[in-house]
PDB file of C-alpha atoms in Angstrom:
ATOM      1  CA  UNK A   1      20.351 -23.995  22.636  1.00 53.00           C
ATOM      2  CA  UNK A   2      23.026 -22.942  24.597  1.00 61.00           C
ATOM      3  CA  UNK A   3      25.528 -25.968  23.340  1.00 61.00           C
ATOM      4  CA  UNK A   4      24.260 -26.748  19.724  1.00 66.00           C
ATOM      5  CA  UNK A   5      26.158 -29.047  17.556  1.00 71.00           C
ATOM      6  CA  UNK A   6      27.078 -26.857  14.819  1.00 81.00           C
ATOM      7  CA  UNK A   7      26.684 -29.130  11.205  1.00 85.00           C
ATOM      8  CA  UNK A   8      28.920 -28.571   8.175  1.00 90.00           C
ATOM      9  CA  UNK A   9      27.617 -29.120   4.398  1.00 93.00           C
ATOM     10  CA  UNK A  10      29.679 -30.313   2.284  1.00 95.00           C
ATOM     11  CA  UNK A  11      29.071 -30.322  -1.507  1.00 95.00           C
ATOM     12  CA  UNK A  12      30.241 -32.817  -4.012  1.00 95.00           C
ATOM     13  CA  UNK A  13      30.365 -31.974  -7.496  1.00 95.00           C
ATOM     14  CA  UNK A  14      29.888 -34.980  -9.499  1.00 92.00           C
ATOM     15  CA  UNK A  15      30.622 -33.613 -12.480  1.00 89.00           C
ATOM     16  CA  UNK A  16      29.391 -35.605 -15.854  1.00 90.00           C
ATOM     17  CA  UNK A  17      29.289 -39.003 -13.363  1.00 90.00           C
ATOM     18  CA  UNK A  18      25.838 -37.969 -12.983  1.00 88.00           C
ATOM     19  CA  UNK A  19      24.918 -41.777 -13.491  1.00 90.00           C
ATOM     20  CA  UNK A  20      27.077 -42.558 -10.355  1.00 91.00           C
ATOM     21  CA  UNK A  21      25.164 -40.752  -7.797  1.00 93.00           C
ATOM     22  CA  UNK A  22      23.632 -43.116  -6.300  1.00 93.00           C
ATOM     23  CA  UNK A  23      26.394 -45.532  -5.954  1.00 94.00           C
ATOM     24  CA  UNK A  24      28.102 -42.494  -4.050  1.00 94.00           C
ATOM     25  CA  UNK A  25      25.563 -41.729  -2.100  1.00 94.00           C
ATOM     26  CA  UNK A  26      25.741 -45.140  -0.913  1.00 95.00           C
ATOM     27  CA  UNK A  27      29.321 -45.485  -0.741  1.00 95.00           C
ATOM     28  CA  UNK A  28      29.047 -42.157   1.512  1.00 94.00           C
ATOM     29  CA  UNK A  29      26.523 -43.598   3.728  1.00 94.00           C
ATOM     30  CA  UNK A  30      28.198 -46.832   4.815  1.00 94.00           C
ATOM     31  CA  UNK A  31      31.847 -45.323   4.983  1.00 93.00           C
ATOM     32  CA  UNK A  32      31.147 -41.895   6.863  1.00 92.00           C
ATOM     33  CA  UNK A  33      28.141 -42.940   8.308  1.00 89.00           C
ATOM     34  CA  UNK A  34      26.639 -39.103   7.544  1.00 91.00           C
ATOM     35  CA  UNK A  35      23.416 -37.713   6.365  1.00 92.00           C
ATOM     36  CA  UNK A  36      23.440 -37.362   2.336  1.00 93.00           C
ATOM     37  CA  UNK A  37      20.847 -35.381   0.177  1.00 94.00           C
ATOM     38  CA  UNK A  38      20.799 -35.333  -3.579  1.00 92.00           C
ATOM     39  CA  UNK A  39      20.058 -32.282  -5.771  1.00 87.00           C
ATOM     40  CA  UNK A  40      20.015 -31.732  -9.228  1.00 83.00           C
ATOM     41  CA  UNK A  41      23.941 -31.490 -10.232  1.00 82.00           C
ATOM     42  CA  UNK A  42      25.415 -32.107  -6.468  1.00 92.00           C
ATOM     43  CA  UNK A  43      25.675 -34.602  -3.560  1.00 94.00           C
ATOM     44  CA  UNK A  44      25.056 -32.465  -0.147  1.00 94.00           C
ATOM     45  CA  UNK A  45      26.816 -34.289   2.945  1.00 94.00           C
ATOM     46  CA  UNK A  46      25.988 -32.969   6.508  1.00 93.00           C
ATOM     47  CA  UNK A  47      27.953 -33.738   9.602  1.00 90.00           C
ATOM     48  CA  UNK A  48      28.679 -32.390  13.118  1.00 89.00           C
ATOM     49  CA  UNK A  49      32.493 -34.127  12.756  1.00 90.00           C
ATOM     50  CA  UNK A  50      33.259 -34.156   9.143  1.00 91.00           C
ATOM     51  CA  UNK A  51      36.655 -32.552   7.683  1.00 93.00           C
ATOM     52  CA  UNK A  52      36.298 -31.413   4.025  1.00 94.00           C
ATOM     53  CA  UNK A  53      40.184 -34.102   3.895  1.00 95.00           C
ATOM     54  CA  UNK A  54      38.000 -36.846   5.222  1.00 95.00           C
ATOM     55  CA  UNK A  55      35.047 -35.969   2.477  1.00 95.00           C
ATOM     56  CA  UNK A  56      37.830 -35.926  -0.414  1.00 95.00           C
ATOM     57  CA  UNK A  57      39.584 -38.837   0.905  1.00 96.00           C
ATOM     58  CA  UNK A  58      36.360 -41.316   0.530  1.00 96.00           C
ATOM     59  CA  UNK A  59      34.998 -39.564  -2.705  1.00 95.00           C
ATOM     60  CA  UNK A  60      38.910 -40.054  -4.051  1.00 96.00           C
ATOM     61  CA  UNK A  61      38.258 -43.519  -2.696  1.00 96.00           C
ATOM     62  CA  UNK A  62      34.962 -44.575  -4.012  1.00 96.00           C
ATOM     63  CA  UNK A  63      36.666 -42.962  -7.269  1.00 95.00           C
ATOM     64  CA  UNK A  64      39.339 -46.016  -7.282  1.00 96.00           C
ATOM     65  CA  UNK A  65      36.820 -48.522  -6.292  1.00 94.00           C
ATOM     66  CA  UNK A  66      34.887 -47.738  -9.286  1.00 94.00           C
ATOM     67  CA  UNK A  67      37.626 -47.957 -11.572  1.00 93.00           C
ATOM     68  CA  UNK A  68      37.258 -43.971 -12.736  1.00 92.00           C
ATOM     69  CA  UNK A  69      40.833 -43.129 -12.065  1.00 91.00           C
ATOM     70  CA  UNK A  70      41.990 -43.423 -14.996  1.00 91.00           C
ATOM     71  CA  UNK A  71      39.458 -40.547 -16.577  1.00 92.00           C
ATOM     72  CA  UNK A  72      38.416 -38.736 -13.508  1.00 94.00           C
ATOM     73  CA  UNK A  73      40.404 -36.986 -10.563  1.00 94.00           C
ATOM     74  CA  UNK A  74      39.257 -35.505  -7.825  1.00 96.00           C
ATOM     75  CA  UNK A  75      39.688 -32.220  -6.074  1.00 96.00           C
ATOM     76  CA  UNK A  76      38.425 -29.295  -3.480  1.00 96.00           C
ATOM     77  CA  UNK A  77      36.978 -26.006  -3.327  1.00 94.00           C
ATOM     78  CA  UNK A  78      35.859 -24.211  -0.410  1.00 92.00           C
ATOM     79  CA  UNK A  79      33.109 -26.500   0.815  1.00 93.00           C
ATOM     80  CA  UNK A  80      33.090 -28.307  -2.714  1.00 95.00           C
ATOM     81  CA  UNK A  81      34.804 -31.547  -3.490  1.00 96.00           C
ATOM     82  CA  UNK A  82      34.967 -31.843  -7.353  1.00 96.00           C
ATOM     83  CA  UNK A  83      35.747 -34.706  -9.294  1.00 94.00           C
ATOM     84  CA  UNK A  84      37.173 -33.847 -12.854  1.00 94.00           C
ATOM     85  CA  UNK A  85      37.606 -35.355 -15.713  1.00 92.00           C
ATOM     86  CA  UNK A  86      40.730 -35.728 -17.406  1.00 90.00           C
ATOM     87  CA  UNK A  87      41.543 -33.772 -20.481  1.00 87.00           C
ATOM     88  CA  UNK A  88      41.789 -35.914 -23.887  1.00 76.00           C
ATOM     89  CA  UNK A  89      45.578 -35.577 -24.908  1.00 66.00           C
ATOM     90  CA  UNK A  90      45.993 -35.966 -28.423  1.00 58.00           C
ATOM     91  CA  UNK A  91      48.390 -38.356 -28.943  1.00 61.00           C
ATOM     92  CA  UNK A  92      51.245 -38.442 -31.245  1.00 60.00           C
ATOM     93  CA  UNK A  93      51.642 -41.654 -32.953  1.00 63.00           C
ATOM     94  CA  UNK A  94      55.307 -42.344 -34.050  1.00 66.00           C
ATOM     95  CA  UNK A  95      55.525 -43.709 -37.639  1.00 67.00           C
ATOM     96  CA  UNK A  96      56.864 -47.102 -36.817  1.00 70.00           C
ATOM     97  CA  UNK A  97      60.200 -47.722 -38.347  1.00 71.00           C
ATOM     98  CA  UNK A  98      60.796 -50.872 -40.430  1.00 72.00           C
ATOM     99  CA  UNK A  99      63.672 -52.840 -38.682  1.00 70.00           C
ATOM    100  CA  UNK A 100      66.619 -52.884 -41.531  1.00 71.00           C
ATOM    101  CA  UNK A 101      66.639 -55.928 -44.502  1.00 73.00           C
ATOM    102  CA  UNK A 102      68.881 -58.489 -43.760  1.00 72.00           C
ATOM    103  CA  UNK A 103      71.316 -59.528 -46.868  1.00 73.00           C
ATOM    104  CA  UNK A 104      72.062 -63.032 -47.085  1.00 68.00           C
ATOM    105  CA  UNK A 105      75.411 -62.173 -46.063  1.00 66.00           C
ATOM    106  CA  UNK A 106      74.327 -60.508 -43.068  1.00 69.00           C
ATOM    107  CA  UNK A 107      72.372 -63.439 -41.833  1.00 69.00           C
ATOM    108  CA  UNK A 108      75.124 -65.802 -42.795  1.00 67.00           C
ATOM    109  CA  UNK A 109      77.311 -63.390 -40.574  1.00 63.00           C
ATOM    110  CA  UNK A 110      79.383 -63.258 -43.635  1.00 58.00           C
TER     111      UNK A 110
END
């Protein structure tokens, strides 16, 4: 007991990818090679070498992989890495301008 390995959790917050946690759990298995546990809302990752930079780099990985980052972005707290969802911008449509008539003696060059 003397020299025990002292193991980190990590959370992840999967946010509403709630459908995705298995393919992270996965994707966390075979890339960090660490012990994974699901709960109810959150991904719990244990290691004895893990940096909470490594944890967000794969999660912002697995994130791109999956084709989420257009809506989704990820981020830390604490022990916590979070991914987020984008916030809907409304977006304001510009009222398309007709291009000008031509004359006939425009077009002739007239």
């Amino acid at each position: 007991m003397l020299f025990k390995h002292r193991t980190t959790k990590f959370h992840v917050d999967m946010g509403d990818l709630d459908s995705e946690k298995e393919n992270l759990t996965n994707f966390l298995l075979v890339h960090l090679k660490v012990s994974v546990s699901q709960g109810t809302d959150k991904l719990t990752v244990e290691s004895e070498n893990l940096s909470l930079q490594d944890l967000e780099h794969v999660v912002n990985k697995f994130v791109y992989h999956r084709d989420l980052n257009g809506t989704h972005w990820v981020s830390t707290e604490k022990s916590t890495v979070k991914i987020n969802r984008f916030k809907e911008r409304k977006k304001k449509r510009r009222q398309e301008k007709e291009p000008p008539h031509q004359t006939a003696a425009q077009s002739w060059g007239l």
